[in-house]
Coordinates of C-alpha atoms in Angstrom, one line a residue:
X10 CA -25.6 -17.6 -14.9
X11 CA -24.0 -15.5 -12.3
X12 CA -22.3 -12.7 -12.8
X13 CA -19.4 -10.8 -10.4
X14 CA -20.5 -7.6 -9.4
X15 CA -18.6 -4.4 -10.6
X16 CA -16.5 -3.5 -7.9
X17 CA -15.3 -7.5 -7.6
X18 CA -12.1 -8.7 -8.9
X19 CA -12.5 -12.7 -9.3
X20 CA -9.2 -13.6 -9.7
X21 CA -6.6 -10.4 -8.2
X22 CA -3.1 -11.7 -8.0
X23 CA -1.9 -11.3 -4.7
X24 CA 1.7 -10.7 -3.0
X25 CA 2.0 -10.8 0.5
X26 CA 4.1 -9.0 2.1
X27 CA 5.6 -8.1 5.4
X28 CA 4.9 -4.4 5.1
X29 CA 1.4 -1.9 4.6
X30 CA 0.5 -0.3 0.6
X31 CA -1.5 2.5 0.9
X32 CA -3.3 4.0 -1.9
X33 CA -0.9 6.5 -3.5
X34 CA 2.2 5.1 -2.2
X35 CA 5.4 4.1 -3.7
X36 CA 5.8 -0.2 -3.4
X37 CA 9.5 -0.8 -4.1
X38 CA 10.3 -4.3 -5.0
X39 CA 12.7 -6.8 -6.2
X40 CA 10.8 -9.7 -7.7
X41 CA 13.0 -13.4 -7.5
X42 CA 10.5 -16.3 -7.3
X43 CA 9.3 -17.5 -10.4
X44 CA 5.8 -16.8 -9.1
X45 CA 5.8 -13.2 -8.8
X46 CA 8.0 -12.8 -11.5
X47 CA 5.3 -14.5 -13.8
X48 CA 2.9 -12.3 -12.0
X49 CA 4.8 -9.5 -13.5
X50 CA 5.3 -10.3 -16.9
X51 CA 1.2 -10.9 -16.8
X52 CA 0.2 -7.2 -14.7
X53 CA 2.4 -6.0 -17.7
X54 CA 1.3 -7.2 -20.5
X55 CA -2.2 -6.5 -19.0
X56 CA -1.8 -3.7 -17.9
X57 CA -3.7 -4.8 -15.1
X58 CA -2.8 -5.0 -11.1
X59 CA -1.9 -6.7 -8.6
X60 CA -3.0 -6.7 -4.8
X61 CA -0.5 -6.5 -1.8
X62 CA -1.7 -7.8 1.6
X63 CA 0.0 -7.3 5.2
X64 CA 1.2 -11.2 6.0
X65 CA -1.0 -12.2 9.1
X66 CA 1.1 -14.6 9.4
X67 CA 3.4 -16.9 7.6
X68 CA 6.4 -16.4 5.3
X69 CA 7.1 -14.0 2.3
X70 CA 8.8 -16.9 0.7
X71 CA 7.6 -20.5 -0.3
X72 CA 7.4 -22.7 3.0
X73 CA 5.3 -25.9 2.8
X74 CA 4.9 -25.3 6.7
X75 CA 4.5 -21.7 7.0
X76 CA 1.8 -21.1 4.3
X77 CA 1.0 -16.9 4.0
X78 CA -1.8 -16.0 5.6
X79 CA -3.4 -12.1 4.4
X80 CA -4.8 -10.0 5.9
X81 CA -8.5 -9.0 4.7
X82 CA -8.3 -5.7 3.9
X83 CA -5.1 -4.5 1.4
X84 CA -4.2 -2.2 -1.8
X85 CA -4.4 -2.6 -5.6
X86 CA -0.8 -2.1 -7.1
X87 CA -0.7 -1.0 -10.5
X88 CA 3.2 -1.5 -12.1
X89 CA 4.8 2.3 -12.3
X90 CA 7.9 0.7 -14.4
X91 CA 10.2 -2.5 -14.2
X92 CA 14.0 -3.2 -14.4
X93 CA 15.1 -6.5 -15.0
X94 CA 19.0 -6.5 -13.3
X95 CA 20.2 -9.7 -14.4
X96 CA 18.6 -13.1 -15.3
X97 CA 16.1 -14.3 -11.9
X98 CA 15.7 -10.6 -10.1
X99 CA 13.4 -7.6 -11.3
X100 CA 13.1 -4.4 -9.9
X101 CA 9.8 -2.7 -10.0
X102 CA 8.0 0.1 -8.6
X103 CA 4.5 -0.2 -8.2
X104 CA 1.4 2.9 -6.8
X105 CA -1.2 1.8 -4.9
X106 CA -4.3 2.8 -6.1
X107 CA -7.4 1.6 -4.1
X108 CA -8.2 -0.5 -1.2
X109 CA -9.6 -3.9 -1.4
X110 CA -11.5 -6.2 0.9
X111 CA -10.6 -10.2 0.1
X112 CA -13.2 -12.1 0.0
X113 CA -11.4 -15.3 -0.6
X114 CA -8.3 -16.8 -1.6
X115 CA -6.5 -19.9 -3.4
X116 CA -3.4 -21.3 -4.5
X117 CA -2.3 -22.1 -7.3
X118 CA 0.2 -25.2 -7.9
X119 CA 3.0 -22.5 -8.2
X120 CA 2.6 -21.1 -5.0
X121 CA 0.7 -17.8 -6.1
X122 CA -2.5 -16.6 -4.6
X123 CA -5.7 -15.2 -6.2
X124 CA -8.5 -13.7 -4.7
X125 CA -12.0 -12.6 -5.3
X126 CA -12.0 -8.9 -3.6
X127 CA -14.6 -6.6 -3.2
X128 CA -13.1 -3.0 -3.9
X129 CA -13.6 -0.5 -0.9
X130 CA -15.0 3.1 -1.5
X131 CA -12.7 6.4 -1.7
X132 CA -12.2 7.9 1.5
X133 CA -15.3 9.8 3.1
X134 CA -13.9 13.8 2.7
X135 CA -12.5 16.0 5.7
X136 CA -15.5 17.6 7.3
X137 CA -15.9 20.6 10.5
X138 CA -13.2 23.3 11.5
X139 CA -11.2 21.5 14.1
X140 CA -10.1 18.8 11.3
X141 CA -9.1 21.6 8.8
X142 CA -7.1 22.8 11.7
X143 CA -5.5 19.4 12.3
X144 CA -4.8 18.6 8.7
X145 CA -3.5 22.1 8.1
X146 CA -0.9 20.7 10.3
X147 CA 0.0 17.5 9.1
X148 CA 0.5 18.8 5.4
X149 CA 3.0 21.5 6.9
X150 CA 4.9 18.5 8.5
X151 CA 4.7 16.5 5.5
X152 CA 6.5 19.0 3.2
X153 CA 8.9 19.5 5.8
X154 CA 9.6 16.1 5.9
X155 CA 9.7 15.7 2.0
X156 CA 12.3 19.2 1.8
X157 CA 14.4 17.2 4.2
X158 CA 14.4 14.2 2.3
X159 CA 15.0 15.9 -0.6
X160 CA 18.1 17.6 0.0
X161 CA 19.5 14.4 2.2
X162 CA 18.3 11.5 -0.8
X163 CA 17.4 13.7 -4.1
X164 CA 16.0 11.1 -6.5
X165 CA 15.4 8.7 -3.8
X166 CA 12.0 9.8 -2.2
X167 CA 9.5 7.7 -0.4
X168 CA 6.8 8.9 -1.9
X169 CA 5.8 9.3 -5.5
X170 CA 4.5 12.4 -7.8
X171 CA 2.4 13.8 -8.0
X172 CA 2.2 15.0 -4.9
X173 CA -1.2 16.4 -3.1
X174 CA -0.1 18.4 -0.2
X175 CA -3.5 20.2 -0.4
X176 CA -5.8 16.6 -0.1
X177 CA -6.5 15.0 3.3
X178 CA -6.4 11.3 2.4
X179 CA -2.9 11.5 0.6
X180 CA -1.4 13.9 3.6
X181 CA -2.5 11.7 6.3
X182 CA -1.5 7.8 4.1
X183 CA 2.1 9.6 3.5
X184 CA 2.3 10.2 7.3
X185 CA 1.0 7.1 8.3
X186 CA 3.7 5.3 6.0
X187 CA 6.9 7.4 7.5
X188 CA 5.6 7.1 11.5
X189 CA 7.4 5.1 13.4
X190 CA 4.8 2.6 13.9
X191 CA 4.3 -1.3 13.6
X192 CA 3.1 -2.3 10.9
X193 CA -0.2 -3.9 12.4
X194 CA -0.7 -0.4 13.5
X195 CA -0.1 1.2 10.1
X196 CA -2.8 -1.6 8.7
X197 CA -5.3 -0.3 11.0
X198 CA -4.6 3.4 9.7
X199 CA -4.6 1.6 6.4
X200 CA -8.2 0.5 6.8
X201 CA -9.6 3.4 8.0
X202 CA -12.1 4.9 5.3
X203 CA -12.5 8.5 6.6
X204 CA -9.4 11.0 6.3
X205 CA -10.9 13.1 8.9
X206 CA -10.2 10.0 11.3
X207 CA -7.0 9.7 10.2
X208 CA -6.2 12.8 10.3
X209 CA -7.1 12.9 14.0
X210 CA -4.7 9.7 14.8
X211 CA -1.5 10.9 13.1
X212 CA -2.1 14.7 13.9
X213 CA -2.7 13.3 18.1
X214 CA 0.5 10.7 17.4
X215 CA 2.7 13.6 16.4
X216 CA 1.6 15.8 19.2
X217 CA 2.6 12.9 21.8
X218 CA 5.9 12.9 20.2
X219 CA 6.5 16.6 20.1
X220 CA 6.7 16.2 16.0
X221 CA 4.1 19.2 15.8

């Protein structure tokens, strides 16, 4: 008999979406299909995740001609806490936590895909002086950006605690998630399994646009 290997999830919930999860970041959500919402209750009572995918292509919502389409590589979302506003609409916040490569997908007769992913490694760590340099930088950007916030939106952050000005990887995901980028090209940052080289595309993006 087979058996799934250690760092594969057989059958991950997945919810695609139209935007990028990184691990560490803060996925606000309002949950209205009966799919998802199920999904919910289950992550919940399981205390188990959920994975979110950019769409490739297709539609968010139920289509029978535009089916979703995910991309390959996406985030495991573990369920911070969950509001339920009135009858048919949750709110929740989730965290990502780590990436994920899909290995396959179905769908289930209520619309809901499952996938068997293969869970990528942690981030390779920041390495050689010009690097520091860079990511020195960012971070002093970064809490610039979140004392701004701050006193605009108190309470209403983009990002969520705790926070880790002093580590590479979650410096250069909270940058990559504020940018003004596409989203394909916040996917590719997404990917990327090396802070040090991620470090190096948002630290040369801000230079370009005179954010350093």
């Amino acid at each position: 008999m087979s058996t799934v290997p250690s760092d594969t999830l057989a059958k991950l919930p997945l919810f695609p979406l139209r935007t990028v999860l990184f691990p560490g970041g803060l996925l606000p959500l309002k949950v209205f299909e009966a799919r998802y919402q199920d999904m919910t209750r289950d992550c919940l009572r399981d205390h188990a995740p959920f994975g979110v995918c950019l769409l490739k292509s297709g539609s968010e919502v139920i289509q029978q001609d535009d089916p979703p389409v995910p991309e390959s590589i996406g985030c495991l979302a573990e369920i911070v806490d969950c509001d339920v506003e009135r009858f048919g609409l949750m709110h929740i916040r989730a965290r990502g936590t780590r990436r994920f490569r899909l290995l396959s997908h179905r769908t289930e007769p209520n619309g809901l895909l499952r996938g068997q992913v293969q869970l990528l490694p942690e981030d390779r760590p920041l390495n050689g002086d010009e690097r520091v340099a860079k990511f020195g930088a960012c971070a002093e950007v970064l809490e610039r950006i979140v004392a701004t916030l701050s006193e605009r939106s108190p309470g209403n952050l983009p990002f969520i605690e705790p926070y880790a000005f002093d580590d590479p990887s979650w410096v250069s995901n909270r940058l990559a998630e504020v940018l003004p980028i596409s989203a394909r090209a916040r996917q590719k940052l997404m990917e990327v399994l090396d802070a040090g080289a991620r470090i190096d595309v948002v630290h040369h993006y801000m230079l370009q646009h005179q954010l350093l």
